[in-house]
Coordinates of C-alpha atoms in Angstrom, one line a residue:
Chain A
X1 CA 43.3 -31.0 -40.3
X2 CA 41.9 -28.2 -41.6
X3 CA 38.4 -29.9 -41.7
X4 CA 38.6 -31.0 -38.5
X5 CA 39.4 -29.1 -36.7
X6 CA 36.0 -26.8 -38.8
X7 CA 34.3 -29.8 -37.8
X8 CA 35.2 -28.9 -34.5
X9 CA 34.1 -26.3 -34.4
X10 CA 31.0 -26.6 -36.1
X11 CA 30.1 -29.3 -33.5
X12 CA 30.8 -26.8 -31.0
X13 CA 29.1 -23.7 -32.3
X14 CA 25.9 -25.7 -32.9
X15 CA 26.0 -27.4 -29.3
X16 CA 25.9 -24.1 -27.3
X17 CA 22.9 -23.1 -30.3
X18 CA 21.4 -25.9 -28.7
X19 CA 22.4 -25.1 -25.1
X20 CA 21.2 -21.4 -26.1
X21 CA 18.0 -22.4 -26.9
X22 CA 17.5 -24.5 -23.3
X23 CA 17.9 -22.4 -21.4
X24 CA 15.2 -19.5 -23.1
X25 CA 12.7 -22.5 -23.5
X26 CA 13.7 -22.8 -19.4
X27 CA 13.2 -19.0 -19.1
X28 CA 10.2 -19.2 -21.1
X29 CA 9.1 -21.6 -18.4
X30 CA 9.8 -19.9 -15.6
X31 CA 12.9 -21.2 -14.3
X32 CA 14.7 -17.9 -15.2
X33 CA 14.2 -14.0 -15.7
X34 CA 13.6 -13.2 -19.6
X35 CA 16.1 -11.1 -20.8
X36 CA 15.5 -7.8 -23.0
X37 CA 16.0 -9.3 -26.6
X38 CA 14.0 -12.6 -24.9
X39 CA 10.1 -10.8 -25.0
X40 CA 8.1 -11.9 -27.1
X41 CA 4.5 -9.0 -26.9
X42 CA 4.6 -5.4 -27.9
X43 CA 1.6 -3.1 -26.7
X44 CA -0.7 -4.5 -29.0
X45 CA -0.2 -7.4 -29.2
X46 CA 0.0 -8.2 -25.4
X47 CA -3.6 -6.0 -25.9
X48 CA -5.1 -8.4 -28.4
X49 CA -3.7 -11.3 -25.1
X50 CA -5.7 -9.4 -22.6
X51 CA -8.7 -8.9 -24.3
X52 CA -8.7 -12.4 -25.1
X53 CA -7.9 -13.8 -21.9
X54 CA -10.8 -11.3 -21.1
X55 CA -13.6 -12.1 -22.7
X56 CA -14.6 -15.5 -21.6
X57 CA -17.8 -17.0 -20.8
X58 CA -17.5 -16.0 -16.9
X59 CA -17.9 -12.5 -18.2
X60 CA -21.5 -13.2 -18.9
X61 CA -21.9 -14.7 -16.0
X62 CA -20.4 -11.4 -13.5
X63 CA -23.0 -9.1 -15.3
X64 CA -25.7 -11.7 -15.3
X65 CA -24.7 -11.9 -11.8
X66 CA -24.5 -8.4 -11.5
X67 CA -28.2 -8.3 -12.8
X68 CA -29.4 -9.9 -9.3
X69 CA -28.5 -6.7 -7.6
X70 CA -29.4 -3.7 -9.4
X71 CA -31.3 -2.4 -12.6
X72 CA -29.0 -1.5 -15.9
X73 CA -28.0 1.8 -14.8
X74 CA -26.3 1.2 -12.3
X75 CA -25.2 -2.1 -13.1
X76 CA -22.7 -0.2 -16.1
X77 CA -21.6 2.5 -13.2
X78 CA -21.1 -1.0 -10.9
X79 CA -18.5 -2.7 -14.0
X80 CA -17.0 0.4 -15.1
X81 CA -15.5 1.0 -10.7
X82 CA -15.4 -1.5 -10.1
X83 CA -13.7 -3.1 -12.6
X84 CA -11.0 -0.1 -12.7
X85 CA -10.2 0.2 -9.0
X86 CA -9.9 -4.0 -9.2
X87 CA -7.8 -3.9 -12.7
X88 CA -5.3 -1.0 -11.9
X89 CA -4.7 -2.1 -8.4
X90 CA -4.2 -5.9 -9.2
X91 CA -2.2 -4.4 -12.5
X92 CA 0.3 -2.4 -10.6
X93 CA 0.7 -5.3 -8.0
X94 CA 2.1 -7.5 -11.0
X95 CA 2.9 -6.4 -13.4
X96 CA 5.8 -3.1 -13.8
X97 CA 7.9 -6.3 -11.8
X98 CA 7.0 -8.7 -14.7
X99 CA 8.2 -6.2 -17.3
X100 CA 11.1 -4.8 -15.9
X101 CA 12.8 -7.8 -15.1
X102 CA 11.2 -10.7 -16.7
X103 CA 10.6 -12.5 -13.6
X104 CA 7.7 -15.5 -12.8
X105 CA 5.1 -13.7 -10.6
X106 CA 6.2 -16.5 -8.2
X107 CA 9.3 -16.4 -8.1
X108 CA 8.6 -12.5 -7.4
X109 CA 6.4 -13.7 -4.7
X110 CA 9.4 -14.8 -3.1
X111 CA 10.4 -11.2 -2.0
X112 CA 7.2 -10.7 0.2
X113 CA 6.3 -14.1 1.6
X114 CA 9.7 -16.2 1.6
X115 CA 10.0 -19.1 -0.7
X116 CA 7.9 -21.9 1.5
X117 CA 5.3 -18.9 2.0
X118 CA 4.8 -17.9 -1.5
X119 CA 4.6 -21.7 -2.0
X120 CA 1.6 -21.4 0.4
X121 CA 0.1 -18.6 -1.8
X122 CA 0.2 -20.2 -4.5
X123 CA -1.7 -22.8 -2.6
X124 CA -4.0 -20.6 -2.1
X125 CA -5.0 -18.2 -4.8
X126 CA -4.0 -20.8 -8.2
X127 CA -4.8 -23.8 -7.4
X128 CA -8.2 -23.3 -4.4
X129 CA -9.1 -20.6 -6.6
X130 CA -8.5 -22.8 -10.1
X131 CA -10.4 -25.0 -8.3
X132 CA -13.4 -23.7 -7.9
X133 CA -13.6 -21.7 -11.6
X134 CA -12.4 -25.5 -13.0
X135 CA -16.3 -26.7 -11.1
X136 CA -17.8 -23.5 -11.6
X137 CA -17.1 -23.3 -15.6
X138 CA -18.1 -27.3 -16.3
X139 CA -21.6 -27.0 -14.1
X140 CA -21.9 -24.3 -17.1
X141 CA -21.2 -26.3 -19.7
X142 CA -23.1 -28.7 -18.4
X143 CA -26.2 -26.1 -18.3
X144 CA -25.6 -25.2 -21.8
X145 CA -26.8 -29.3 -22.8
X146 CA -28.7 -28.9 -20.1
X147 CA -30.4 -26.6 -22.1
X148 CA -29.9 -27.1 -25.6
X149 CA -31.1 -30.6 -25.3
X150 CA -34.2 -29.5 -24.2
X151 CA -34.6 -26.7 -26.6
X152 CA -34.4 -29.1 -28.7
X153 CA -36.9 -32.1 -28.1
X154 CA -39.1 -29.2 -26.1
X155 CA -38.8 -30.5 -22.1
X156 CA -38.2 -28.9 -19.3
X157 CA -34.4 -27.3 -18.1
X158 CA -33.3 -29.2 -15.1
X159 CA -30.4 -26.8 -14.0
X160 CA -28.6 -29.2 -11.1
X161 CA -30.4 -32.6 -12.9
X162 CA -28.5 -35.6 -14.0
X163 CA -28.3 -34.2 -17.3
X164 CA -26.2 -31.4 -16.0
X165 CA -23.6 -33.8 -13.9
X166 CA -22.7 -36.3 -16.6
X167 CA -22.2 -32.6 -18.8
X168 CA -19.6 -31.0 -16.5
X169 CA -18.3 -34.4 -15.2
X170 CA -17.2 -35.2 -18.6
X171 CA -16.4 -31.6 -19.3
X172 CA -13.8 -31.3 -16.6
X173 CA -12.7 -35.0 -17.9
X174 CA -12.4 -33.8 -21.7
X175 CA -10.4 -30.5 -20.7
X176 CA -7.8 -33.0 -18.7
X177 CA -7.3 -35.5 -21.5
X178 CA -6.8 -32.2 -23.7
X179 CA -4.3 -30.4 -21.4
X180 CA -2.2 -33.6 -21.2
X181 CA -1.3 -33.7 -24.6
X182 CA 0.0 -30.1 -23.8
X183 CA -0.5 -26.5 -25.5
X184 CA -0.8 -27.0 -29.2
X185 CA -4.4 -27.8 -28.7
X186 CA -4.8 -25.0 -26.4
X187 CA -3.8 -22.4 -28.5
X188 CA -5.8 -23.4 -31.5
X189 CA -8.8 -23.0 -29.5
X190 CA -8.0 -19.7 -27.9
X191 CA -6.9 -18.1 -31.6
X192 CA -10.9 -19.5 -32.1
X193 CA -12.3 -19.0 -29.8
X194 CA -11.8 -15.4 -28.9
X195 CA -12.8 -13.5 -32.2
X196 CA -15.8 -16.1 -31.6
X197 CA -17.6 -14.5 -28.7
X198 CA -17.0 -11.0 -29.9
X199 CA -18.7 -11.7 -32.2
X200 CA -21.3 -13.4 -30.1
X201 CA -21.7 -10.8 -27.8
X202 CA -22.6 -8.3 -31.1
X203 CA -24.9 -10.4 -32.4
X204 CA -26.6 -11.0 -28.4
X205 CA -26.4 -7.4 -28.3
X206 CA -27.8 -6.7 -31.3
X207 CA -30.8 -9.7 -31.0
X208 CA -31.2 -7.7 -27.4
X209 CA -31.5 -4.2 -29.2
X210 CA -34.1 -5.3 -31.6
X211 CA -36.6 -5.7 -28.5
X212 CA -36.2 -3.1 -26.8
X213 CA -34.3 0.6 -27.0
X214 CA -31.2 1.5 -24.9
X215 CA -32.8 3.5 -23.4
X216 CA -35.7 0.8 -22.7
X217 CA -32.7 -0.9 -20.6
X218 CA -31.6 1.0 -18.8
X219 CA -35.0 1.6 -16.3
X220 CA -35.2 -1.3 -16.2
X221 CA -35.1 -3.2 -12.0
X222 CA -32.6 -5.6 -10.9
X223 CA -34.0 -9.3 -10.6
X224 CA -33.6 -10.5 -6.8
X225 CA -32.5 -7.6 -5.2
X226 CA -31.4 -8.9 -1.2
X227 CA -32.0 -5.7 0.0
X228 CA -34.6 -2.8 0.9
X229 CA -31.3 0.0 0.7
X230 CA -30.7 0.6 -2.9
X231 CA -27.5 2.3 -2.3
X232 CA -26.3 -1.5 -0.4
X233 CA -27.4 -2.8 -3.4
X234 CA -25.5 -0.8 -5.7
X235 CA -22.3 -1.3 -3.7
X236 CA -22.6 -5.0 -3.0
X237 CA -23.0 -5.2 -7.1
X238 CA -19.3 -2.7 -7.6
X239 CA -17.9 -5.5 -4.7
X240 CA -18.7 -7.7 -6.8
X241 CA -16.8 -5.8 -9.6
X242 CA -14.3 -5.3 -7.9
X243 CA -13.7 -9.3 -6.7
X244 CA -14.1 -9.9 -10.8
X245 CA -11.2 -7.5 -11.5
X246 CA -8.7 -8.6 -8.1
X247 CA -9.3 -12.0 -9.6
X248 CA -6.4 -11.4 -11.9
X249 CA -4.4 -11.3 -9.5
X250 CA -3.2 -14.5 -10.1
X251 CA -2.3 -14.9 -13.8
X252 CA -1.4 -11.4 -14.7
X253 CA 1.7 -11.0 -13.7
X254 CA 3.1 -14.4 -15.9
X255 CA 1.0 -13.3 -19.0
X256 CA 3.1 -9.8 -18.4
X257 CA 6.8 -11.2 -17.6
X258 CA 6.7 -12.1 -21.8
X259 CA 6.0 -8.1 -22.9
X260 CA 8.9 -6.2 -23.9
X261 CA 9.5 -3.8 -20.7
X262 CA 7.9 -2.2 -17.9
X263 CA 4.7 0.5 -19.7
X264 CA 4.0 -1.9 -22.3
X265 CA 3.0 -4.3 -19.6
X266 CA 0.8 -2.7 -17.9
X267 CA -1.1 -0.3 -19.8
X268 CA -2.6 -3.2 -21.6
X269 CA -4.2 -4.9 -19.1
X270 CA -6.8 -1.2 -19.4
X271 CA -7.3 -1.3 -22.4
X272 CA -7.7 -5.3 -22.8
X273 CA -8.4 -6.6 -19.7
X274 CA -10.6 -4.3 -18.1
X275 CA -12.6 -2.4 -21.0
X276 CA -13.2 -6.2 -23.0
X277 CA -14.2 -7.6 -19.8
X278 CA -16.2 -4.5 -18.8
X279 CA -18.2 -4.5 -22.1
X280 CA -18.7 -8.6 -22.2
X281 CA -20.2 -8.0 -18.5
X282 CA -22.4 -5.5 -19.6
X283 CA -23.1 -7.4 -22.5
X284 CA -24.2 -10.4 -19.6
X285 CA -26.2 -8.1 -17.4
X286 CA -28.1 -6.3 -20.3
X287 CA -29.0 -9.6 -22.1
X288 CA -30.5 -10.8 -18.2
X289 CA -33.0 -7.9 -16.6
X290 CA -33.9 -7.8 -20.6
X291 CA -34.4 -11.9 -20.7
X292 CA -35.7 -12.9 -17.1
X293 CA -32.3 -14.8 -15.7
X294 CA -28.3 -13.8 -15.1
X295 CA -27.7 -17.7 -16.1
X296 CA -26.0 -17.7 -19.5
X297 CA -26.9 -20.5 -20.5
X298 CA -30.6 -20.1 -19.7
X299 CA -30.7 -16.0 -21.2
X300 CA -29.2 -17.4 -24.2
X301 CA -32.1 -20.0 -24.8
X302 CA -34.8 -17.0 -25.0
X303 CA -32.4 -14.2 -26.8
X304 CA -34.6 -15.5 -30.8
X305 CA -35.4 -19.2 -30.7
X306 CA -34.5 -22.6 -30.7
X307 CA -32.2 -22.1 -34.1
X308 CA -29.9 -19.4 -32.4
X309 CA -30.2 -20.4 -29.3
X310 CA -28.7 -24.4 -29.6
X311 CA -25.3 -23.0 -31.4
X312 CA -24.8 -20.1 -29.0
X313 CA -24.9 -22.6 -26.4
X314 CA -23.0 -24.9 -28.0
X315 CA -20.6 -22.8 -28.1
X316 CA -21.1 -21.5 -24.4
X317 CA -20.0 -24.5 -24.1
X318 CA -17.0 -25.0 -26.0
X319 CA -15.4 -21.7 -24.9
X320 CA -16.4 -23.0 -22.0
X321 CA -13.6 -25.5 -22.1
X322 CA -11.4 -23.9 -23.9
X323 CA -11.2 -21.5 -21.0
X324 CA -11.4 -24.5 -18.5
X325 CA -7.8 -25.4 -20.9
X326 CA -6.1 -22.4 -19.9
X327 CA -6.6 -22.2 -16.3
X328 CA -5.7 -25.7 -15.4
X329 CA -2.4 -25.3 -17.8
X330 CA -2.0 -21.9 -16.7
X331 CA -2.1 -24.0 -12.5
X332 CA -0.4 -27.0 -13.5
X333 CA 3.1 -25.1 -14.9
X334 CA 3.2 -22.3 -11.9
X335 CA 2.6 -25.5 -9.7
X336 CA 5.2 -27.8 -10.3
X337 CA 7.0 -23.8 -10.9
X338 CA 6.6 -23.5 -7.0
X339 CA 6.4 -27.3 -6.1
X340 CA 8.7 -29.8 -4.0
X341 CA 10.7 -32.2 -5.7
X342 CA 8.0 -35.1 -5.2
X343 CA 5.3 -32.4 -6.7
X344 CA 7.6 -32.1 -9.7
X345 CA 7.6 -36.2 -9.8
X346 CA 4.1 -36.7 -10.9
X347 CA 3.9 -37.5 -13.8
X348 CA 2.2 -35.0 -16.0
X349 CA -0.7 -36.8 -16.6
X350 CA -1.5 -37.9 -13.5
X351 CA -0.8 -34.0 -12.1
X352 CA -3.3 -33.0 -13.9
X353 CA -6.1 -35.5 -12.8
X354 CA -5.2 -35.5 -8.8
X355 CA -6.0 -31.6 -9.9
X356 CA -9.3 -31.5 -11.2
X357 CA -10.7 -34.9 -8.5
X358 CA -12.1 -31.7 -6.1
X359 CA -14.0 -30.1 -9.5
X360 CA -15.0 -33.1 -10.0
X361 CA -16.4 -33.2 -6.4
X362 CA -17.9 -30.1 -6.9
X363 CA -19.6 -30.9 -9.6
X364 CA -21.7 -34.0 -8.5
X365 CA -22.1 -32.9 -5.2
X366 CA -22.3 -29.6 -4.4
X367 CA -23.7 -28.5 -8.3
X368 CA -25.3 -25.7 -6.6
X369 CA -22.5 -23.6 -6.2
X370 CA -23.6 -22.4 -10.0
X371 CA -25.8 -20.8 -8.7
X372 CA -24.4 -18.4 -5.8
X373 CA -21.5 -18.5 -7.9
X374 CA -21.2 -14.6 -7.7
X375 CA -20.3 -15.4 -3.1
X376 CA -17.5 -18.1 -4.7
X377 CA -15.9 -15.1 -6.5
X378 CA -16.4 -12.4 -4.5
X379 CA -14.7 -15.1 -2.0
X380 CA -11.2 -14.8 -4.0
X381 CA -11.3 -11.3 -3.7
X382 CA -10.6 -11.6 0.6
X383 CA -7.8 -12.9 -0.2
X384 CA -6.7 -10.6 -3.7
X385 CA -7.3 -8.1 -2.6
X386 CA -5.1 -8.6 0.2
X387 CA -2.3 -10.2 -1.7
X388 CA -2.9 -7.0 -3.8
X389 CA -2.0 -4.3 -1.5
X390 CA 1.0 -6.5 0.0
X391 CA 2.5 -6.7 -3.5
X392 CA 2.2 -2.6 -3.4
X393 CA 4.0 -2.3 -0.6
X394 CA 6.5 -4.7 -1.2
X395 CA 7.8 -3.6 -4.4
X396 CA 6.8 0.3 -4.7
X397 CA 7.1 1.2 -0.9
X398 CA 9.5 -0.5 1.0
X399 CA 12.4 -1.9 -1.8
X400 CA 11.9 1.5 -4.1
X401 CA 11.6 -0.7 -7.7
X402 CA 14.3 -2.7 -7.1
X403 CA 14.5 -6.4 -7.2
X404 CA 17.9 -8.5 -6.7
X405 CA 17.5 -11.3 -9.0
X406 CA 20.5 -13.6 -8.7
X407 CA 19.0 -14.0 -4.7
X408 CA 14.9 -15.4 -6.0
X409 CA 16.6 -18.1 -8.2
X410 CA 19.1 -18.5 -6.6
X411 CA 19.3 -21.2 -3.5
X412 CA 16.9 -20.4 -1.4
X413 CA 17.7 -22.2 2.0
X414 CA 20.3 -20.0 3.4
X415 CA 19.7 -17.0 0.8
X416 CA 17.9 -14.1 1.7
X417 CA 13.9 -14.7 1.3
X418 CA 14.7 -17.5 3.5
X419 CA 12.9 -15.6 6.2
X420 CA 11.8 -18.0 8.7
X421 CA 12.0 -21.4 7.8
X422 CA 11.1 -20.3 4.6
X423 CA 8.4 -18.2 5.2
X424 CA 7.8 -14.6 6.1
X425 CA 5.1 -14.3 8.9
X426 CA 5.2 -10.6 8.7
X427 CA 3.9 -11.3 4.9
X428 CA 1.3 -14.2 6.2
X429 CA 0.4 -11.5 9.4
X430 CA -0.6 -9.1 6.5
X431 CA -2.1 -11.3 4.1
X432 CA -4.6 -12.7 7.3
X433 CA -5.6 -9.4 7.9
X434 CA -6.2 -8.0 4.8
X435 CA -8.0 -11.5 4.5
X436 CA -10.1 -10.7 7.9
X437 CA -10.6 -6.9 7.4
X438 CA -12.5 -8.5 4.3
X439 CA -14.8 -11.0 6.3
X440 CA -15.1 -8.2 9.1
X441 CA -16.7 -5.4 6.9
X442 CA -18.6 -7.9 4.3
X443 CA -19.6 -11.2 4.4
X444 CA -19.7 -13.1 1.1
X445 CA -21.1 -15.9 2.3
X446 CA -24.6 -14.3 4.4
X447 CA -23.6 -10.3 2.2
X448 CA -24.2 -9.3 5.8
X449 CA -21.9 -6.2 6.3
X450 CA -21.2 -3.7 8.8
X451 CA -22.2 0.2 8.1
X452 CA -18.8 1.6 6.5
X453 CA -18.8 -1.6 3.8
X454 CA -21.4 1.4 1.9
X455 CA -18.6 4.1 1.6
X456 CA -15.3 1.8 1.4
X457 CA -17.0 -1.4 0.0
X458 CA -14.4 -4.6 1.1
X459 CA -12.0 -5.4 -1.1
X460 CA -10.3 -1.7 -1.3
X461 CA -10.0 -1.3 3.0
X462 CA -9.1 -5.0 3.0
X463 CA -6.0 -3.7 0.1
X464 CA -4.8 -1.0 2.5
X465 CA -5.0 -2.9 5.6
X466 CA -3.0 -5.9 4.5
X467 CA -0.9 -2.9 2.8
X468 CA -0.5 -0.7 5.8
X469 CA 0.6 -3.3 7.7
X470 CA 3.7 -5.2 5.7
X471 CA 4.7 -1.8 5.6
X472 CA 4.7 -0.8 9.3
X473 CA 6.4 -4.5 10.8
X474 CA 8.5 -5.1 7.8
X475 CA 10.0 -1.7 8.1
X476 CA 10.0 -1.9 12.4
X477 CA 11.3 -5.9 11.9
X478 CA 12.3 -7.3 8.8
X479 CA 15.7 -4.4 8.5
X480 CA 16.7 -5.6 12.0
X481 CA 16.9 -9.5 11.6
X482 CA 18.6 -9.3 8.0
X483 CA 14.4 -10.8 6.9
X484 CA 14.0 -9.8 3.2
X485 CA 16.9 -7.8 1.7
X486 CA 15.3 -5.0 2.3
X487 CA 17.2 -1.9 1.6
Chain B
X1 CA 25.7 -32.0 -11.8
X2 CA 27.3 -31.0 -14.5
X3 CA 23.4 -29.8 -15.5
X4 CA 23.6 -27.9 -11.8
X5 CA 26.4 -25.6 -12.1
X6 CA 26.0 -24.8 -16.2
X7 CA 22.4 -23.8 -15.1
X8 CA 23.7 -22.2 -11.8
X9 CA 26.5 -20.2 -14.6
X10 CA 23.0 -19.7 -16.3
X11 CA 21.8 -17.9 -14.2
X12 CA 24.5 -16.0 -12.5
X13 CA 24.7 -14.2 -16.5
X14 CA 21.4 -13.3 -16.4
X15 CA 21.0 -12.1 -13.0
X16 CA 24.6 -9.8 -14.0
X17 CA 23.6 -8.5 -17.3
X18 CA 20.2 -6.6 -15.6
X19 CA 22.5 -5.4 -12.8
X20 CA 24.9 -4.3 -15.8
X21 CA 21.4 -2.3 -17.0
X22 CA 20.2 -1.3 -13.6
X23 CA 23.1 -0.1 -12.2
X24 CA 23.4 2.1 -15.7
X25 CA 19.3 2.9 -15.3
X26 CA 19.4 1.0 -18.9
X27 CA 15.8 -0.1 -18.4
X28 CA 13.4 0.8 -21.4
X29 CA 10.1 2.0 -21.4
X30 CA 9.8 2.7 -17.7
X31 CA 7.3 3.6 -15.8
X32 CA 7.3 7.2 -14.9
X33 CA 5.2 10.3 -12.7
X34 CA 3.3 11.4 -16.5
X35 CA 1.8 7.6 -16.0
X36 CA 1.2 6.9 -12.2
X37 CA -0.5 10.2 -12.3
X38 CA -2.1 9.2 -16.6
X39 CA -3.4 6.1 -14.4
X40 CA -4.9 8.1 -11.2
X41 CA -6.4 10.2 -13.3
X42 CA -8.0 8.3 -15.4
X43 CA -9.5 6.0 -12.1
X44 CA -10.8 8.7 -10.8
X45 CA -12.6 9.8 -13.4
X46 CA -14.5 6.5 -14.8
X47 CA -15.1 6.1 -11.4
X48 CA -16.8 9.2 -10.7
X49 CA -18.7 10.0 -14.4
X50 CA -19.7 6.2 -13.6
X51 CA -21.1 7.1 -9.7
X52 CA -22.7 10.0 -10.5
X53 CA -24.3 9.3 -14.1
X54 CA -25.7 5.4 -12.7
X55 CA -25.6 5.9 -8.6

């Protein structure tokens, strides 16, 4: 009898432990807020994770793009100015609330856009942008392969040729295969790639400084400034870096929710994301200007002969695939989180492949997208800067830094975040206004701009306009209609 | 159905924990006026310093 009772008690305890473990796993996936005791990262762990994320080959690409517009001295200034403002505003909009409540970023977004509106934002900010990034990184992989085969055979490169396209398609398909296996292999690659990229950066900087002193580098001209007005070129370089800073909007909230508290969620972004990205971009800028090409897959071949060039390109190719796996995995996990039941019913491998179709199309039919990479980057800021403005206005000024976990995670159809059919028209209108302000002030496609652009940039007015519209219209209309549980 | 009820209960439990923390003002590591002042000063120093050095 005693044994039976004891065994029954043990079995019940076992079941409870299993349930607790399953609940925690579900919370880690974003289905529920992570409790304070369940958070993993302290200050330095999060700083390291952020640095590892920020030091990627895209930093070299962005730095090289800056070198098109301005020389190194102005370029370093533009990198610091753009990235600190962009990262500060993006981190403010996403990380304090994630750090305080352990809430998944796009669940929290229901408080700003409604439960259906947050899905629209997810599609625009994550799905569309990640597809673009996948294509760009795959093209960079393809150009790395084209570059190293040219180096080893002594032939000329063909950056948009069939070899690049085949390699880029291969990169997307291999990435699909890796991610389909799950996150374990991705974690392993991350542990290897990030420290190795730091070493690559240091080696590149050393090799560049072997041929030219730092003061000589600072005095070098830009590669291909589009305008005679140097101030305009400088502001465009700042805008490219604002875009780079704001481009973290889709990703850092969900990393921040793993940290121990609000302060730990915020400040490591400044050290890690801003610090590491700025450093990587500066190396890319100096290399591009010193070696005469903004494309890292080209200047790496010129830096120190074929052997080092081949090793560097092989490594860049590998690092690109790691970045592709990271963003593909994160995007699909989030898509299944915000998606409808029919989206969640699609198998993991199938939904991954469907996601890769558009990037494959871009690689095959629009390979020249890579050379205008900075155009893609600034288009993303038209959206991300507005999202940051709305996030800051909503969480800090409208809600007084208070979110209702019960309503955000409970059934949505009759909850306080249903707004109008699941969409918050005010939040979505504010997003459209921010986007329109951006494009009016500075056209990312043509680089045409209003005179105000030289004093304000485009991301900053977009962020302010979207935040102001969201704040004013919410105050005027939302509470009266019982929308959004605003205090 | 049982799983749904169990999960709703779990969500409720987690929400209650946060409601209790909030009611008792027991959030740890919250950002204060010093943090906001610090980020403002840091941003201004980096922006103005870089502008005057590089522009």
